[in-house]
Every structure is written in C-alpha cells, then in structure tokens.
Amino acid sequence: ENEIVDAETGVSLFRLGLARKENKHGKLIIYYRPPSPFTPVILVIKMGLDIKFKYPEAIVILEDYYISNEINEILNGIKIE
C-alpha cells in the first residue's frame, strides 16, 4: 500500500485515508478520492492509474470528484496483463 502515493504530498493514499479496499462477492474494490476537489484532473487520473497498475484485478472507483463517472469508465475499461 505504501507504493501508491499522493502526488502532492508523497504520502500513501491508504495512510492519508484517501483510499480503502473492500471485498464484495469475491471481487476487490478500491475506492479513492482526491485530497481536494481542486486537485487537477491529471493528478486524479494518475492516482487511479497507480492503483490500477498495482491491483490490476481490482475495480477502481473514484469518489467525491466532479467528473468521477467519466474517470471511472476510463479506469475500469483498462485491461492490464
């Protein structure tokens, strides 16, 4: 978990409380949110991609961001082998 860090602080997303894991029906789901609603879109996407590459089997869900639906579609459309 420590490998996935917030680009603005350099601290783990999990330690900051910006990400959490859940297992639902045998699937790993990782929820994350930016540290601020004003975090630039590119940094929010980078956080999601970092999670997706670390946990390729996971469903990644961005919460509490103005274009979360669009970013979620992109992130979960990526297949990593």
Coordinates of N, CA, C and O in Angstrom, one line a residue:
E1 N 0.8 -1.2 0.0 CA 0.0 0.0 0.0 C 0.9 1.3 0.0 O 0.5 2.3 -0.5
N2 N 2.0 1.2 0.6 CA 2.9 2.3 0.7 C 3.4 2.8 -0.7 O 3.9 3.9 -0.8
E3 N 3.4 1.9 -1.7 CA 3.9 2.3 -3.0 C 3.0 3.2 -3.8 O 3.4 3.9 -4.7
I4 N 1.7 3.3 -3.4 CA 0.8 4.2 -4.1 C 0.7 5.5 -3.2 O 0.1 5.5 -2.1
V5 N 1.3 6.5 -3.8 CA 1.4 7.8 -3.0 C 0.6 8.9 -3.7 O 0.4 9.0 -4.9
D6 N 0.2 9.8 -2.9 CA -0.4 11.1 -3.3 C 0.7 11.9 -4.0 O 1.7 12.2 -3.3
A7 N 0.5 12.3 -5.2 CA 1.5 13.1 -5.9 C 1.8 14.4 -5.3 O 2.9 14.9 -5.4
E8 N 0.9 15.0 -4.5 CA 1.1 16.3 -3.9 C 1.8 16.2 -2.6 O 2.6 17.1 -2.3
T9 N 1.7 15.1 -1.9 CA 2.3 15.0 -0.5 C 3.4 14.0 -0.5 O 4.2 14.0 0.4
G10 N 3.3 13.0 -1.4 CA 4.3 11.9 -1.3 C 4.0 10.8 -0.2 O 4.8 10.0 0.1
V11 N 2.8 10.9 0.3 CA 2.4 10.0 1.4 C 1.4 9.0 0.8 O 0.6 9.3 -0.1
S12 N 1.4 7.8 1.4 CA 0.5 6.7 0.9 C -1.0 7.2 0.9 O -1.5 7.8 1.9
L13 N -1.7 6.8 -0.2 CA -3.1 7.1 -0.3 C -3.9 6.4 0.9 O -4.8 7.0 1.4
F14 N -3.5 5.2 1.2 CA -4.2 4.5 2.3 C -3.9 5.1 3.6 O -4.8 5.3 4.5
R15 N -2.7 5.6 3.9 CA -2.3 6.2 5.2 C -3.1 7.5 5.3 O -3.5 7.9 6.4
L16 N -3.2 8.3 4.2 CA -3.9 9.5 4.3 C -5.5 9.4 4.4 O -6.2 10.3 4.6
G17 N -5.9 8.1 4.2 CA -7.4 7.9 4.2 C -8.0 8.3 2.9 O -9.3 8.4 2.9
L18 N -7.2 8.4 1.9 CA -7.8 8.7 0.6 C -8.2 7.5 -0.3 O -8.8 7.6 -1.3
A19 N -7.8 6.3 0.2 CA -8.2 5.1 -0.5 C -8.5 4.0 0.6 O -8.0 4.0 1.7
R20 N -9.4 3.1 0.1 CA -9.8 2.0 1.0 C -10.1 0.8 0.1 O -10.5 0.9 -1.0
K21 N -9.9 -0.4 0.7 CA -10.2 -1.6 0.0 C -11.4 -2.3 0.6 O -11.6 -2.3 1.8
E22 N -12.2 -2.9 -0.3 CA -13.3 -3.8 0.1 C -13.4 -5.0 -0.7 O -13.0 -4.9 -1.9
N23 N -13.8 -6.1 -0.2 CA -14.1 -7.3 -1.0 C -15.6 -7.5 -1.0 O -16.2 -7.6 0.1
K24 N -16.1 -7.5 -2.2 CA -17.6 -7.7 -2.3 C -17.8 -8.9 -3.3 O -17.3 -8.8 -4.5
H25 N -18.4 -9.9 -2.9 CA -18.7 -11.0 -3.7 C -17.5 -11.6 -4.4 O -17.5 -11.9 -5.6
G26 N -16.4 -11.6 -3.7 CA -15.1 -12.2 -4.2 C -14.3 -11.2 -5.1 O -13.3 -11.6 -5.7
K27 N -14.8 -10.0 -5.2 CA -14.1 -9.0 -6.1 C -13.5 -7.9 -5.2 O -14.1 -7.5 -4.3
L28 N -12.2 -7.6 -5.5 CA -11.5 -6.5 -4.8 C -12.0 -5.2 -5.4 O -11.9 -5.0 -6.6
I29 N -12.5 -4.3 -4.6 CA -12.9 -3.0 -5.0 C -12.0 -2.0 -4.2 O -12.0 -2.1 -3.0
I30 N -11.4 -1.0 -4.9 CA -10.6 0.0 -4.2 C -11.3 1.3 -4.5 O -11.4 1.7 -5.7
Y31 N -11.7 2.0 -3.5 CA -12.3 3.3 -3.6 C -11.2 4.4 -3.3 O -10.4 4.2 -2.4
Y32 N -11.2 5.4 -4.1 CA -10.2 6.5 -3.7 C -10.9 7.8 -4.0 O -11.9 7.9 -4.7
R33 N -10.3 8.9 -3.4 CA -10.8 10.2 -3.7 C -9.6 11.2 -3.6 O -8.6 10.9 -3.0
P34 N -9.7 12.3 -4.3 CA -8.5 13.3 -4.3 C -8.5 14.0 -2.9 O -9.5 14.1 -2.2
P35 N -7.3 14.5 -2.6 CA -7.2 15.3 -1.3 C -8.1 16.5 -1.3 O -8.4 17.0 -0.2
S36 N -8.4 17.0 -2.5 CA -9.2 18.3 -2.5 C -10.1 18.2 -3.8 O -9.6 17.7 -4.8
P37 N -11.2 18.9 -3.8 CA -12.0 19.0 -5.0 C -11.3 19.8 -6.1 O -11.7 19.8 -7.2
F38 N -10.2 20.5 -5.7 CA -9.5 21.3 -6.7 C -8.2 20.7 -7.2 O -7.5 21.2 -7.9
T39 N -8.0 19.4 -6.8 CA -6.9 18.6 -7.3 C -7.0 18.5 -8.8 O -8.1 18.2 -9.4
P40 N -5.9 18.9 -9.6 CA -6.0 18.8 -11.0 C -6.4 17.4 -11.5 O -6.0 16.4 -11.0
V41 N -7.2 17.4 -12.6 CA -7.7 16.2 -13.2 C -6.6 15.2 -13.5 O -6.7 14.0 -13.2
I42 N -5.4 15.6 -14.0 CA -4.4 14.7 -14.4 C -3.8 14.0 -13.1 O -3.4 12.8 -13.2
L43 N -3.8 14.7 -12.0 CA -3.3 14.0 -10.8 C -4.3 13.0 -10.3 O -3.9 11.9 -9.8
V44 N -5.6 13.3 -10.4 CA -6.6 12.4 -10.0 C -6.6 11.1 -10.9 O -6.7 10.0 -10.4
I45 N -6.4 11.3 -12.2 CA -6.3 10.1 -13.1 C -5.0 9.4 -12.8 O -5.0 8.1 -12.7
K46 N -3.9 10.0 -12.5 CA -2.6 9.4 -12.1 C -2.8 8.5 -10.9 O -2.3 7.4 -10.8
M47 N -3.5 9.0 -9.9 CA -3.8 8.2 -8.7 C -4.5 6.9 -9.1 O -4.2 5.8 -8.6
G48 N -5.5 7.1 -9.9 CA -6.3 5.9 -10.3 C -5.5 4.9 -11.1 O -5.6 3.7 -10.9
L49 N -4.7 5.4 -12.0 CA -3.8 4.5 -12.8 C -2.8 3.8 -11.9 O -2.5 2.6 -12.1
D50 N -2.2 4.5 -10.9 CA -1.3 3.9 -10.0 C -2.0 2.7 -9.2 O -1.4 1.6 -9.1
I51 N -3.2 2.9 -8.8 CA -3.9 1.9 -8.1 C -4.2 0.7 -9.1 O -4.0 -0.5 -8.8
K52 N -4.6 1.0 -10.3 CA -5.0 0.0 -11.3 C -3.8 -0.8 -11.6 O -3.9 -2.1 -11.8
F53 N -2.6 -0.2 -11.8 CA -1.4 -1.0 -12.1 C -0.9 -1.8 -10.9 O -0.4 -2.9 -11.1
K54 N -1.1 -1.3 -9.7 CA -0.7 -2.1 -8.5 C -1.7 -3.3 -8.3 O -1.3 -4.3 -7.8
Y55 N -3.0 -3.0 -8.5 CA -4.0 -4.0 -8.3 C -4.8 -4.2 -9.6 O -6.0 -3.8 -9.7
P56 N -4.2 -4.9 -10.6 CA -4.9 -5.0 -11.9 C -6.2 -5.7 -11.9 O -7.1 -5.5 -12.7
E57 N -6.4 -6.6 -10.9 CA -7.7 -7.4 -10.8 C -8.8 -6.5 -10.1 O -9.9 -7.0 -10.2
A58 N -8.5 -5.4 -9.6 CA -9.4 -4.6 -8.8 C -10.3 -3.8 -9.7 O -10.0 -3.3 -10.8
I59 N -11.5 -3.5 -9.2 CA -12.4 -2.5 -9.7 C -12.0 -1.2 -8.9 O -12.0 -1.2 -7.7
V60 N -11.7 -0.2 -9.7 CA -11.2 1.1 -9.1 C -12.3 2.1 -9.2 O -12.9 2.3 -10.3
I61 N -12.7 2.7 -8.1 CA -13.8 3.6 -8.1 C -13.4 5.0 -7.4 O -13.0 5.0 -6.2
L62 N -13.5 6.0 -8.2 CA -13.2 7.4 -7.7 C -14.5 7.9 -7.1 O -15.5 7.8 -7.7
E63 N -14.3 8.5 -6.0 CA -15.5 9.2 -5.3 C -15.2 10.6 -5.0 O -14.1 11.1 -5.0
D64 N -16.3 11.4 -4.9 CA -16.2 12.8 -4.4 C -15.4 13.7 -5.4 O -14.6 14.5 -4.9
Y65 N -15.6 13.5 -6.7 CA -14.9 14.4 -7.7 C -15.9 14.7 -8.8 O -16.8 13.9 -9.1
Y66 N -15.8 15.9 -9.3 CA -16.8 16.4 -10.2 C -17.0 15.6 -11.5 O -18.1 15.6 -12.1
I67 N -16.0 14.9 -11.9 CA -16.1 14.0 -13.1 C -15.7 12.6 -12.8 O -15.2 11.9 -13.6
S68 N -16.1 12.1 -11.7 CA -15.8 10.8 -11.2 C -16.4 9.7 -12.2 O -15.7 8.7 -12.4
N69 N -17.6 9.9 -12.6 CA -18.2 8.9 -13.5 C -17.4 8.7 -14.8 O -17.1 7.5 -15.2
E70 N -16.9 9.8 -15.4 CA -16.1 9.7 -16.6 C -14.8 9.0 -16.3 O -14.3 8.1 -17.1
I71 N -14.1 9.4 -15.2 CA -12.8 8.8 -14.9 C -13.0 7.3 -14.6 O -12.2 6.5 -15.0
N72 N -14.1 6.9 -13.8 CA -14.3 5.5 -13.5 C -14.5 4.7 -14.8 O -14.0 3.6 -14.8
E73 N -15.2 5.2 -15.7 CA -15.4 4.5 -17.0 C -14.0 4.2 -17.7 O -13.8 3.1 -18.2
I74 N -13.2 5.2 -17.7 CA -11.9 5.1 -18.3 C -11.0 4.0 -17.5 O -10.5 3.1 -18.1
L75 N -10.9 4.2 -16.2 CA -10.1 3.3 -15.4 C -10.5 1.9 -15.5 O -9.7 1.0 -15.6
N76 N -11.8 1.6 -15.5 CA -12.3 0.3 -15.4 C -12.4 -0.3 -16.8 O -12.6 -1.5 -17.0
G77 N -12.1 0.5 -17.8 CA -12.1 0.0 -19.2 C -10.7 -0.5 -19.6 O -10.5 -1.1 -20.6
I78 N -9.7 -0.2 -18.7 CA -8.3 -0.6 -19.0 C -8.1 -2.0 -18.5 O -8.4 -2.4 -17.4
K79 N -7.5 -2.8 -19.4 CA -7.2 -4.2 -19.0 C -5.7 -4.3 -18.9 O -5.0 -4.0 -19.9
I80 N -5.2 -4.7 -17.8 CA -3.7 -4.8 -17.6 C -3.4 -6.3 -17.5 O -4.0 -7.0 -16.7
E81 N -2.4 -6.7 -18.3 CA -2.0 -8.1 -18.2 C -0.6 -8.2 -17.7 O 0.2 -7.4 -17.7

